[in-house]
Amino acid sequence: MEKLIITAAICGAEVTKEHNPNIPYTVREIGIEAEKAFLAGASIIHLHVREDDGTPTQDQKRFQACVDEIKGRCPDVIVQPSTGGAIGMSNEERLQPIFMNPHPEMATLDCGTMNFGGDEIFINTENTIINFAKEMNSRGIKPELECFDKGMIDMALRLNKKGYIKEPMHFNFVLGVIGGITATPRDLLYMVNSIPKSSTFTICAIGRHEFPMITMSIALGGHARVGFEDNIYLSKGVLAKSNSELVEKVVRISKELGRDIASPYEARKILTLG
Ligand code: KMH
Ligand code: ZN
């Protein structure tokens, strides 16, 4: 089976040091967490950034400072900025990281609007998705298609037919967000069976669902995303001290299942980057 690409979502936009004191906020903390995750086996860093006080931001300069810090520590790693940002941000705010110079190799492309718990709505209209895709295409940035529900896969496939999303497509199935599809084997299989054979996919799952769903993805030939953005616990009641502990756990599971871990170079080949 193809080697496993591990993405580390080291920070996210919603989780705070009150949840887990090891969530990175500063440029230096983000650099250290990215490096530790890379050394543990991650080939992709899915990146959100924060102000020093933890406020989520999509500010291009802040992203650039974090990417420079990460690349200074681990030049080979693939940095995948979020264009989802945080709930309530404008599209212009959210898109800023793709204007960095050099531009990132990948970025997320969220494929639909959804409830996001409580009163929150994560807004991604069809035209927003098209516009984000066009901006990424014109810079040669590969979108990771974030699908929180089956209808978002259908949206991506529709926009692929219309030429806005290019093949081979790479999906991330986000399971277990309140308002999205549940993190169950049935629903993961449903998602996996809904994409073209030429596509690649990774999965992430919220909280306690993270490792069971990742194990299933590894067995199915998919890839894996872990990190504080999705889950702050190493095991029940035990807060992870670093994203690297979460990555190490995936490495252990994957090796037990007979799947080796992809380097960034191998991940670029699998994802046809560049
Ligand atoms: N923070 C969420 C509202 C992405 O990175 O593209 C959106 C998110 C998805 O995290
Ligand atoms: Zn994200």
PDB file of C-alpha atoms and ligand atoms in Angstrom:
ATOM      1  CA  MET A   1       0.000   0.000   0.000  1.00  0.00           C
ATOM      2  CA  GLU A   2       1.056   3.595  -0.661  1.00  0.00           C
ATOM      3  CA  LYS A   3       2.986   5.225   2.185  1.00  0.00           C
ATOM      4  CA  LEU A   4       0.964   7.178   4.736  1.00  0.00           C
ATOM      5  CA  ILE A   5       0.955  10.959   4.577  1.00  0.00           C
ATOM      6  CA  ILE A   6       0.528  12.443   8.047  1.00  0.00           C
ATOM      7  CA  THR A   7      -0.737  15.997   8.339  1.00  0.00           C
ATOM      8  CA  ALA A   8      -0.340  17.799  11.639  1.00  0.00           C
ATOM      9  CA  ALA A   9      -2.971  20.462  12.311  1.00  0.00           C
ATOM     10  CA  ILE A  10      -0.925  22.016  15.083  1.00  0.00           C
ATOM     11  CA  CYS A  11      -3.000  24.939  16.247  1.00  0.00           C
ATOM     12  CA  GLY A  12      -6.430  25.472  14.660  1.00  0.00           C
ATOM     13  CA  ALA A  13      -8.512  28.567  15.247  1.00  0.00           C
ATOM     14  CA  GLU A  14     -10.900  27.512  17.980  1.00  0.00           C
ATOM     15  CA  VAL A  15      -8.915  25.619  20.616  1.00  0.00           C
ATOM     16  CA  THR A  16      -7.140  27.644  23.337  1.00  0.00           C
ATOM     17  CA  LYS A  17      -4.508  27.317  26.059  1.00  0.00           C
ATOM     18  CA  GLU A  18      -7.431  27.043  28.495  1.00  0.00           C
ATOM     19  CA  HIS A  19      -8.279  23.749  26.790  1.00  0.00           C
ATOM     20  CA  ASN A  20      -4.655  22.605  26.621  1.00  0.00           C
ATOM     21  CA  PRO A  21      -1.750  24.862  27.717  1.00  0.00           C
ATOM     22  CA  ASN A  22       0.413  23.391  24.964  1.00  0.00           C
ATOM     23  CA  ILE A  23      -1.551  25.004  22.103  1.00  0.00           C
ATOM     24  CA  PRO A  24       0.958  27.182  20.205  1.00  0.00           C
ATOM     25  CA  TYR A  25       0.160  30.901  19.725  1.00  0.00           C
ATOM     26  CA  THR A  26       3.410  32.806  19.137  1.00  0.00           C
ATOM     27  CA  VAL A  27       5.517  32.524  15.999  1.00  0.00           C
ATOM     28  CA  ARG A  28       8.190  30.691  17.972  1.00  0.00           C
ATOM     29  CA  GLU A  29       5.706  28.296  19.601  1.00  0.00           C
ATOM     30  CA  ILE A  30       4.204  27.523  16.192  1.00  0.00           C
ATOM     31  CA  GLY A  31       7.674  26.893  14.757  1.00  0.00           C
ATOM     32  CA  ILE A  32       8.623  24.566  17.612  1.00  0.00           C
ATOM     33  CA  GLU A  33       5.371  22.585  17.364  1.00  0.00           C
ATOM     34  CA  ALA A  34       5.711  22.257  13.582  1.00  0.00           C
ATOM     35  CA  GLU A  35       9.296  21.037  13.903  1.00  0.00           C
ATOM     36  CA  LYS A  36       8.406  18.488  16.582  1.00  0.00           C
ATOM     37  CA  ALA A  37       5.498  17.196  14.489  1.00  0.00           C
ATOM     38  CA  PHE A  38       7.760  16.968  11.430  1.00  0.00           C
ATOM     39  CA  LEU A  39      10.454  15.078  13.349  1.00  0.00           C
ATOM     40  CA  ALA A  40       7.781  12.682  14.614  1.00  0.00           C
ATOM     41  CA  GLY A  41       6.658  11.867  11.057  1.00  0.00           C
ATOM     42  CA  ALA A  42       4.362  14.593   9.731  1.00  0.00           C
ATOM     43  CA  SER A  43       5.065  15.676   6.166  1.00  0.00           C
ATOM     44  CA  ILE A  44       2.355  18.364   6.023  1.00  0.00           C
ATOM     45  CA  ILE A  45       1.660  21.140   8.529  1.00  0.00           C
ATOM     46  CA  HIS A  46      -1.931  22.393   8.256  1.00  0.00           C
ATOM     47  CA  LEU A  47      -1.527  25.939   9.463  1.00  0.00           C
ATOM     48  CA  HIS A  48      -3.729  28.432  11.266  1.00  0.00           C
ATOM     49  CA  VAL A  49      -1.984  31.290  13.033  1.00  0.00           C
ATOM     50  CA  ARG A  50      -2.720  33.423  16.092  1.00  0.00           C
ATOM     51  CA  GLU A  51      -1.836  36.746  17.597  1.00  0.00           C
ATOM     52  CA  ASP A  52       0.388  36.390  20.687  1.00  0.00           C
ATOM     53  CA  ASP A  53      -2.742  36.469  22.891  1.00  0.00           C
ATOM     54  CA  GLY A  54      -4.286  33.558  20.994  1.00  0.00           C
ATOM     55  CA  THR A  55      -6.699  35.507  18.786  1.00  0.00           C
ATOM     56  CA  PRO A  56      -7.009  33.734  15.428  1.00  0.00           C
ATOM     57  CA  THR A  57      -5.837  35.804  12.456  1.00  0.00           C
ATOM     58  CA  GLN A  58      -5.380  35.284   8.731  1.00  0.00           C
ATOM     59  CA  ASP A  59      -3.023  38.264   8.489  1.00  0.00           C
ATOM     60  CA  GLN A  60      -0.617  37.669   5.612  1.00  0.00           C
ATOM     61  CA  LYS A  61       2.386  39.067   7.502  1.00  0.00           C
ATOM     62  CA  ARG A  62       1.711  36.868  10.506  1.00  0.00           C
ATOM     63  CA  PHE A  63       1.376  33.837   8.220  1.00  0.00           C
ATOM     64  CA  GLN A  64       4.623  34.761   6.475  1.00  0.00           C
ATOM     65  CA  ALA A  65       6.437  35.062   9.817  1.00  0.00           C
ATOM     66  CA  CYS A  66       5.156  31.640  10.892  1.00  0.00           C
ATOM     67  CA  VAL A  67       5.978  29.989   7.566  1.00  0.00           C
ATOM     68  CA  ASP A  68       9.503  31.497   7.672  1.00  0.00           C
ATOM     69  CA  GLU A  69       9.936  30.177  11.224  1.00  0.00           C
ATOM     70  CA  ILE A  70       8.713  26.712  10.206  1.00  0.00           C
ATOM     71  CA  LYS A  71      10.788  26.569   7.017  1.00  0.00           C
ATOM     72  CA  GLY A  72      13.851  27.769   8.951  1.00  0.00           C
ATOM     73  CA  ARG A  73      13.470  24.756  11.222  1.00  0.00           C
ATOM     74  CA  CYS A  74      12.318  22.140   8.687  1.00  0.00           C
ATOM     75  CA  PRO A  75      12.785  23.377   5.121  1.00  0.00           C
ATOM     76  CA  ASP A  76      11.337  20.257   3.471  1.00  0.00           C
ATOM     77  CA  VAL A  77       7.997  20.147   5.226  1.00  0.00           C
ATOM     78  CA  ILE A  78       4.867  21.032   3.214  1.00  0.00           C
ATOM     79  CA  VAL A  79       3.005  23.972   4.744  1.00  0.00           C
ATOM     80  CA  GLN A  80      -0.706  23.979   3.998  1.00  0.00           C
ATOM     81  CA  PRO A  81      -2.348  27.226   5.161  1.00  0.00           C
ATOM     82  CA  SER A  82      -6.006  27.308   6.052  1.00  0.00           C
ATOM     83  CA  THR A  83      -8.310  29.445   3.960  1.00  0.00           C
ATOM     84  CA  GLY A  84     -11.123  28.565   6.353  1.00  0.00           C
ATOM     85  CA  GLY A  85      -9.712  30.741   9.114  1.00  0.00           C
ATOM     86  CA  ALA A  86     -12.134  31.229  11.977  1.00  0.00           C
ATOM     87  CA  ILE A  87     -15.928  31.582  12.012  1.00  0.00           C
ATOM     88  CA  GLY A  88     -17.040  35.086  11.089  1.00  0.00           C
ATOM     89  CA  MET A  89     -13.987  36.125   9.066  1.00  0.00           C
ATOM     90  CA  SER A  90     -14.583  37.700   5.657  1.00  0.00           C
ATOM     91  CA  ASN A  91     -13.526  35.920   2.479  1.00  0.00           C
ATOM     92  CA  GLU A  92     -10.850  38.569   1.867  1.00  0.00           C
ATOM     93  CA  GLU A  93      -9.370  37.949   5.315  1.00  0.00           C
ATOM     94  CA  ARG A  94      -9.450  34.204   4.844  1.00  0.00           C
ATOM     95  CA  LEU A  95      -7.665  34.203   1.490  1.00  0.00           C
ATOM     96  CA  GLN A  96      -4.625  36.227   2.611  1.00  0.00           C
ATOM     97  CA  PRO A  97      -2.174  33.313   3.133  1.00  0.00           C
ATOM     98  CA  ILE A  98      -2.335  32.273  -0.525  1.00  0.00           C
ATOM     99  CA  PHE A  99      -0.847  35.650  -1.491  1.00  0.00           C
ATOM    100  CA  MET A 100       2.400  34.902   0.367  1.00  0.00           C
ATOM    101  CA  ASN A 101       5.607  34.965  -1.620  1.00  0.00           C
ATOM    102  CA  PRO A 102       6.475  32.269  -2.519  1.00  0.00           C
ATOM    103  CA  HIS A 103       2.918  31.036  -2.468  1.00  0.00           C
ATOM    104  CA  PRO A 104       2.141  27.829  -0.566  1.00  0.00           C
ATOM    105  CA  GLU A 105       2.122  24.488  -2.384  1.00  0.00           C
ATOM    106  CA  MET A 106      -1.292  23.605  -0.960  1.00  0.00           C
ATOM    107  CA  ALA A 107      -4.142  25.328   0.868  1.00  0.00           C
ATOM    108  CA  THR A 108      -7.490  24.195   2.178  1.00  0.00           C
ATOM    109  CA  LEU A 109     -10.668  24.766   0.169  1.00  0.00           C
ATOM    110  CA  ASP A 110     -13.821  24.367   2.250  1.00  0.00           C
ATOM    111  CA  CYS A 111     -16.590  22.917   0.092  1.00  0.00           C
ATOM    112  CA  GLY A 112     -19.831  24.076   1.697  1.00  0.00           C
ATOM    113  CA  THR A 113     -21.728  26.001   4.341  1.00  0.00           C
ATOM    114  CA  MET A 114     -22.622  24.312   7.607  1.00  0.00           C
ATOM    115  CA  ASN A 115     -23.667  24.773  11.199  1.00  0.00           C
ATOM    116  CA  PHE A 116     -20.598  24.802  13.452  1.00  0.00           C
ATOM    117  CA  GLY A 117     -22.118  24.281  16.911  1.00  0.00           C
ATOM    118  CA  GLY A 118     -24.217  26.693  18.973  1.00  0.00           C
ATOM    119  CA  ASP A 119     -25.128  29.739  16.891  1.00  0.00           C
ATOM    120  CA  GLU A 120     -22.098  29.524  14.612  1.00  0.00           C
ATOM    121  CA  ILE A 121     -22.299  29.110  10.851  1.00  0.00           C
ATOM    122  CA  PHE A 122     -19.269  28.394   8.669  1.00  0.00           C
ATOM    123  CA  ILE A 123     -20.162  30.122   5.403  1.00  0.00           C
ATOM    124  CA  ASN A 124     -18.824  28.844   2.084  1.00  0.00           C
ATOM    125  CA  THR A 125     -21.257  29.639  -0.744  1.00  0.00           C
ATOM    126  CA  GLU A 126     -20.825  28.104  -4.180  1.00  0.00           C
ATOM    127  CA  ASN A 127     -19.445  31.386  -5.530  1.00  0.00           C
ATOM    128  CA  THR A 128     -16.980  31.654  -2.631  1.00  0.00           C
ATOM    129  CA  ILE A 129     -15.695  28.162  -3.368  1.00  0.00           C
ATOM    130  CA  ILE A 130     -15.378  28.987  -7.074  1.00  0.00           C
ATOM    131  CA  ASN A 131     -13.528  32.230  -6.361  1.00  0.00           C
ATOM    132  CA  PHE A 132     -11.156  30.601  -3.879  1.00  0.00           C
ATOM    133  CA  ALA A 133     -10.509  27.781  -6.388  1.00  0.00           C
ATOM    134  CA  LYS A 134      -9.758  30.260  -9.166  1.00  0.00           C
ATOM    135  CA  GLU A 135      -7.281  32.155  -6.975  1.00  0.00           C
ATOM    136  CA  MET A 136      -5.553  28.892  -6.073  1.00  0.00           C
ATOM    137  CA  ASN A 137      -5.509  27.618  -9.672  1.00  0.00           C
ATOM    138  CA  SER A 138      -3.929  30.797 -10.982  1.00  0.00           C
ATOM    139  CA  ARG A 139      -1.030  30.327  -8.553  1.00  0.00           C
ATOM    140  CA  GLY A 140      -0.642  26.568  -8.973  1.00  0.00           C
ATOM    141  CA  ILE A 141      -1.756  25.920  -5.384  1.00  0.00           C
ATOM    142  CA  LYS A 142      -3.283  22.472  -4.871  1.00  0.00           C
ATOM    143  CA  PRO A 143      -6.520  22.655  -2.879  1.00  0.00           C
ATOM    144  CA  GLU A 144      -7.161  20.170  -0.123  1.00  0.00           C
ATOM    145  CA  LEU A 145     -10.926  19.773  -0.453  1.00  0.00           C
ATOM    146  CA  GLU A 146     -12.337  20.008   3.070  1.00  0.00           C
ATOM    147  CA  CYS A 147     -15.604  18.056   3.148  1.00  0.00           C
ATOM    148  CA  PHE A 148     -17.538  18.095   6.408  1.00  0.00           C
ATOM    149  CA  ASP A 149     -20.498  16.291   4.856  1.00  0.00           C
ATOM    150  CA  LYS A 150     -21.403  14.238   1.785  1.00  0.00           C
ATOM    151  CA  GLY A 151     -23.023  17.210   0.013  1.00  0.00           C
ATOM    152  CA  MET A 152     -19.648  18.964   0.057  1.00  0.00           C
ATOM    153  CA  ILE A 153     -18.131  16.087  -1.935  1.00  0.00           C
ATOM    154  CA  ASP A 154     -20.954  16.528  -4.458  1.00  0.00           C
ATOM    155  CA  MET A 155     -20.157  20.249  -4.640  1.00  0.00           C
ATOM    156  CA  ALA A 156     -16.473  19.500  -5.284  1.00  0.00           C
ATOM    157  CA  LEU A 157     -17.356  16.971  -7.996  1.00  0.00           C
ATOM    158  CA  ARG A 158     -19.742  19.471  -9.626  1.00  0.00           C
ATOM    159  CA  LEU A 159     -17.036  22.160  -9.633  1.00  0.00           C
ATOM    160  CA  ASN A 160     -14.560  19.612 -10.991  1.00  0.00           C
ATOM    161  CA  LYS A 161     -16.919  18.940 -13.933  1.00  0.00           C
ATOM    162  CA  LYS A 162     -17.143  22.678 -14.541  1.00  0.00           C
ATOM    163  CA  GLY A 163     -13.342  22.911 -14.586  1.00  0.00           C
ATOM    164  CA  TYR A 164     -12.863  24.938 -11.390  1.00  0.00           C
ATOM    165  CA  ILE A 165     -11.310  22.082  -9.426  1.00  0.00           C
ATOM    166  CA  LYS A 166      -8.582  20.132 -11.192  1.00  0.00           C
ATOM    167  CA  GLU A 167      -7.737  16.429 -11.054  1.00  0.00           C
ATOM    168  CA  PRO A 168      -6.292  14.518  -9.365  1.00  0.00           C
ATOM    169  CA  MET A 169      -8.349  15.815  -6.465  1.00  0.00           C
ATOM    170  CA  HIS A 170      -7.272  15.489  -2.857  1.00  0.00           C
ATOM    171  CA  PHE A 171      -9.985  15.367  -0.201  1.00  0.00           C
ATOM    172  CA  ASN A 172     -10.001  15.760   3.556  1.00  0.00           C
ATOM    173  CA  PHE A 173     -13.049  14.214   5.215  1.00  0.00           C
ATOM    174  CA  VAL A 174     -13.677  16.093   8.443  1.00  0.00           C
ATOM    175  CA  LEU A 175     -15.747  13.854  10.691  1.00  0.00           C
ATOM    176  CA  GLY A 176     -17.584  14.637  13.885  1.00  0.00           C
ATOM    177  CA  VAL A 177     -17.968  18.428  13.791  1.00  0.00           C
ATOM    178  CA  ILE A 178     -21.339  19.440  15.282  1.00  0.00           C
ATOM    179  CA  GLY A 179     -23.267  20.237  12.114  1.00  0.00           C
ATOM    180  CA  GLY A 180     -21.272  17.890   9.880  1.00  0.00           C
ATOM    181  CA  ILE A 181     -21.253  14.161   9.181  1.00  0.00           C
ATOM    182  CA  THR A 182     -20.696  11.877  12.177  1.00  0.00           C
ATOM    183  CA  ALA A 183     -17.435  10.077  12.871  1.00  0.00           C
ATOM    184  CA  THR A 184     -18.606   6.511  12.321  1.00  0.00           C
ATOM    185  CA  PRO A 185     -17.247   3.690  10.148  1.00  0.00           C
ATOM    186  CA  ARG A 186     -20.471   3.739   8.106  1.00  0.00           C
ATOM    187  CA  ASP A 187     -20.152   7.434   7.304  1.00  0.00           C
ATOM    188  CA  LEU A 188     -16.428   7.295   6.566  1.00  0.00           C
ATOM    189  CA  LEU A 189     -17.038   4.456   4.097  1.00  0.00           C
ATOM    190  CA  TYR A 190     -19.864   6.464   2.531  1.00  0.00           C
ATOM    191  CA  MET A 191     -17.497   9.403   1.996  1.00  0.00           C
ATOM    192  CA  VAL A 192     -14.657   7.213   0.671  1.00  0.00           C
ATOM    193  CA  ASN A 193     -17.006   5.465  -1.755  1.00  0.00           C
ATOM    194  CA  SER A 194     -18.252   8.821  -3.074  1.00  0.00           C
ATOM    195  CA  ILE A 195     -15.005  10.089  -4.621  1.00  0.00           C
ATOM    196  CA  PRO A 196     -13.374   9.130  -7.932  1.00  0.00           C
ATOM    197  CA  LYS A 197     -10.761   6.365  -7.863  1.00  0.00           C
ATOM    198  CA  SER A 198      -8.129   8.805  -9.168  1.00  0.00           C
ATOM    199  CA  SER A 199      -8.460  10.919  -6.002  1.00  0.00           C
ATOM    200  CA  THR A 200      -6.472  10.770  -2.795  1.00  0.00           C
ATOM    201  CA  PHE A 201      -7.990  11.362   0.607  1.00  0.00           C
ATOM    202  CA  THR A 202      -7.047  12.029   4.172  1.00  0.00           C
ATOM    203  CA  ILE A 203      -9.327  12.138   7.162  1.00  0.00           C
ATOM    204  CA  CYS A 204      -9.559  13.924  10.450  1.00  0.00           C
ATOM    205  CA  ALA A 205     -12.019  13.334  13.252  1.00  0.00           C
ATOM    206  CA  ILE A 206     -12.882  15.375  16.282  1.00  0.00           C
ATOM    207  CA  GLY A 207     -11.933  14.466  19.847  1.00  0.00           C
ATOM    208  CA  ARG A 208     -12.117  10.825  20.884  1.00  0.00           C
ATOM    209  CA  HIS A 209     -12.991   9.805  17.321  1.00  0.00           C
ATOM    210  CA  GLU A 210      -9.572  10.858  16.005  1.00  0.00           C
ATOM    211  CA  PHE A 211      -7.611   7.624  16.390  1.00  0.00           C
ATOM    212  CA  PRO A 212     -10.352   5.070  15.556  1.00  0.00           C
ATOM    213  CA  MET A 213     -11.209   6.904  12.341  1.00  0.00           C
ATOM    214  CA  ILE A 214      -7.540   7.372  11.413  1.00  0.00           C
ATOM    215  CA  THR A 215      -6.963   3.651  11.933  1.00  0.00           C
ATOM    216  CA  MET A 216      -9.793   2.946   9.524  1.00  0.00           C
ATOM    217  CA  SER A 217      -8.385   5.404   6.978  1.00  0.00           C
ATOM    218  CA  ILE A 218      -4.966   3.748   7.200  1.00  0.00           C
ATOM    219  CA  ALA A 219      -6.566   0.363   6.525  1.00  0.00           C
ATOM    220  CA  LEU A 220      -8.550   1.775   3.586  1.00  0.00           C
ATOM    221  CA  GLY A 221      -5.488   3.295   1.901  1.00  0.00           C
ATOM    222  CA  GLY A 222      -6.303   6.850   2.926  1.00  0.00           C
ATOM    223  CA  HIS A 223      -4.081   9.294   4.764  1.00  0.00           C
ATOM    224  CA  ALA A 224      -4.244  10.805   8.256  1.00  0.00           C
ATOM    225  CA  ARG A 225      -4.502  14.192   9.925  1.00  0.00           C
ATOM    226  CA  VAL A 226      -3.967  14.659  13.646  1.00  0.00           C
ATOM    227  CA  GLY A 227      -3.275  17.631  15.847  1.00  0.00           C
ATOM    228  CA  PHE A 228      -4.581  20.046  18.428  1.00  0.00           C
ATOM    229  CA  GLU A 229      -6.997  21.598  15.912  1.00  0.00           C
ATOM    230  CA  ASP A 230      -9.016  18.370  16.028  1.00  0.00           C
ATOM    231  CA  ASN A 231      -8.124  16.716  19.334  1.00  0.00           C
ATOM    232  CA  ILE A 232      -6.114  17.712  22.398  1.00  0.00           C
ATOM    233  CA  TYR A 233      -5.955  14.308  24.129  1.00  0.00           C
ATOM    234  CA  LEU A 234      -3.395  11.559  23.693  1.00  0.00           C
ATOM    235  CA  SER A 235      -5.749   9.097  25.370  1.00  0.00           C
ATOM    236  CA  LYS A 236      -8.822   9.358  27.590  1.00  0.00           C
ATOM    237  CA  GLY A 237      -8.251  12.196  30.091  1.00  0.00           C
ATOM    238  CA  VAL A 238      -4.571  12.601  29.150  1.00  0.00           C
ATOM    239  CA  LEU A 239      -3.783  15.928  27.480  1.00  0.00           C
ATOM    240  CA  ALA A 240      -1.130  15.683  24.768  1.00  0.00           C
ATOM    241  CA  LYS A 241       2.030  17.611  25.672  1.00  0.00           C
ATOM    242  CA  SER A 242       2.754  18.314  22.026  1.00  0.00           C
ATOM    243  CA  ASN A 243       1.319  17.618  18.582  1.00  0.00           C
ATOM    244  CA  SER A 244       4.302  15.308  18.177  1.00  0.00           C
ATOM    245  CA  GLU A 245       2.787  12.847  20.657  1.00  0.00           C
ATOM    246  CA  LEU A 246      -0.313  12.627  18.475  1.00  0.00           C
ATOM    247  CA  VAL A 247       1.800  12.133  15.351  1.00  0.00           C
ATOM    248  CA  GLU A 248       3.889   9.463  17.097  1.00  0.00           C
ATOM    249  CA  LYS A 249       0.721   7.562  17.973  1.00  0.00           C
ATOM    250  CA  VAL A 250      -0.358   7.527  14.311  1.00  0.00           C
ATOM    251  CA  VAL A 251       3.111   6.350  13.292  1.00  0.00           C
ATOM    252  CA  ARG A 252       2.846   3.464  15.779  1.00  0.00           C
ATOM    253  CA  ILE A 253      -0.607   2.446  14.538  1.00  0.00           C
ATOM    254  CA  SER A 254       0.433   2.664  10.900  1.00  0.00           C
ATOM    255  CA  LYS A 255       3.576   0.598  11.379  1.00  0.00           C
ATOM    256  CA  GLU A 256       1.569  -2.054  13.250  1.00  0.00           C
ATOM    257  CA  LEU A 257      -0.725  -2.192  10.218  1.00  0.00           C
ATOM    258  CA  GLY A 258       2.246  -2.549   7.868  1.00  0.00           C
ATOM    259  CA  ARG A 259       2.163   0.917   6.321  1.00  0.00           C
ATOM    260  CA  ASP A 260       5.300   3.034   6.194  1.00  0.00           C
ATOM    261  CA  ILE A 261       5.275   6.797   6.624  1.00  0.00           C
ATOM    262  CA  ALA A 262       5.773   9.159   3.677  1.00  0.00           C
ATOM    263  CA  SER A 263       8.521  11.784   3.768  1.00  0.00           C
ATOM    264  CA  PRO A 264       7.643  15.245   2.453  1.00  0.00           C
ATOM    265  CA  TYR A 265       9.336  14.280  -0.834  1.00  0.00           C
ATOM    266  CA  GLU A 266       7.152  11.162  -1.094  1.00  0.00           C
ATOM    267  CA  ALA A 267       4.062  13.113  -0.054  1.00  0.00           C
ATOM    268  CA  ARG A 268       4.690  15.590  -2.896  1.00  0.00           C
ATOM    269  CA  LYS A 269       4.825  12.672  -5.352  1.00  0.00           C
ATOM    270  CA  ILE A 270       1.640  11.074  -4.005  1.00  0.00           C
ATOM    271  CA  LEU A 271      -0.222  14.396  -4.107  1.00  0.00           C
ATOM    272  CA  THR A 272       1.313  15.449  -7.451  1.00  0.00           C
ATOM    273  CA  LEU A 273       2.479  18.758  -6.011  1.00  0.00           C
ATOM    274  CA  GLY A 274       4.682  21.076  -8.033  1.00  0.00           C
TER     275      GLY A 274
HETATM  276  N1  KMH B   1     -11.760  26.887  11.714  1.00  0.00           N
HETATM  277  C1  KMH B   1     -12.856  26.401  10.928  1.00  0.00           C
HETATM  278  C2  KMH B   1     -13.972  27.392  10.951  1.00  0.00           C
HETATM  279  C3  KMH B   1      -9.922  25.016   7.248  1.00  0.00           C
HETATM  280  O1  KMH B   1      -8.876  25.093   7.862  1.00  0.00           O
HETATM  281  O2  KMH B   1      -9.980  25.212   6.026  1.00  0.00           O
HETATM  282  C4  KMH B   1     -12.492  26.109   9.518  1.00  0.00           C
HETATM  283  C5  KMH B   1     -11.331  25.260   9.305  1.00  0.00           C
HETATM  284  C6  KMH B   1     -11.209  24.685   7.940  1.00  0.00           C
HETATM  285  O3  KMH B   1     -10.489  25.034  10.142  1.00  0.00           O
HETATM  286 ZN    ZN B   2      -8.134  24.180   9.729  1.00  0.00          ZN
END
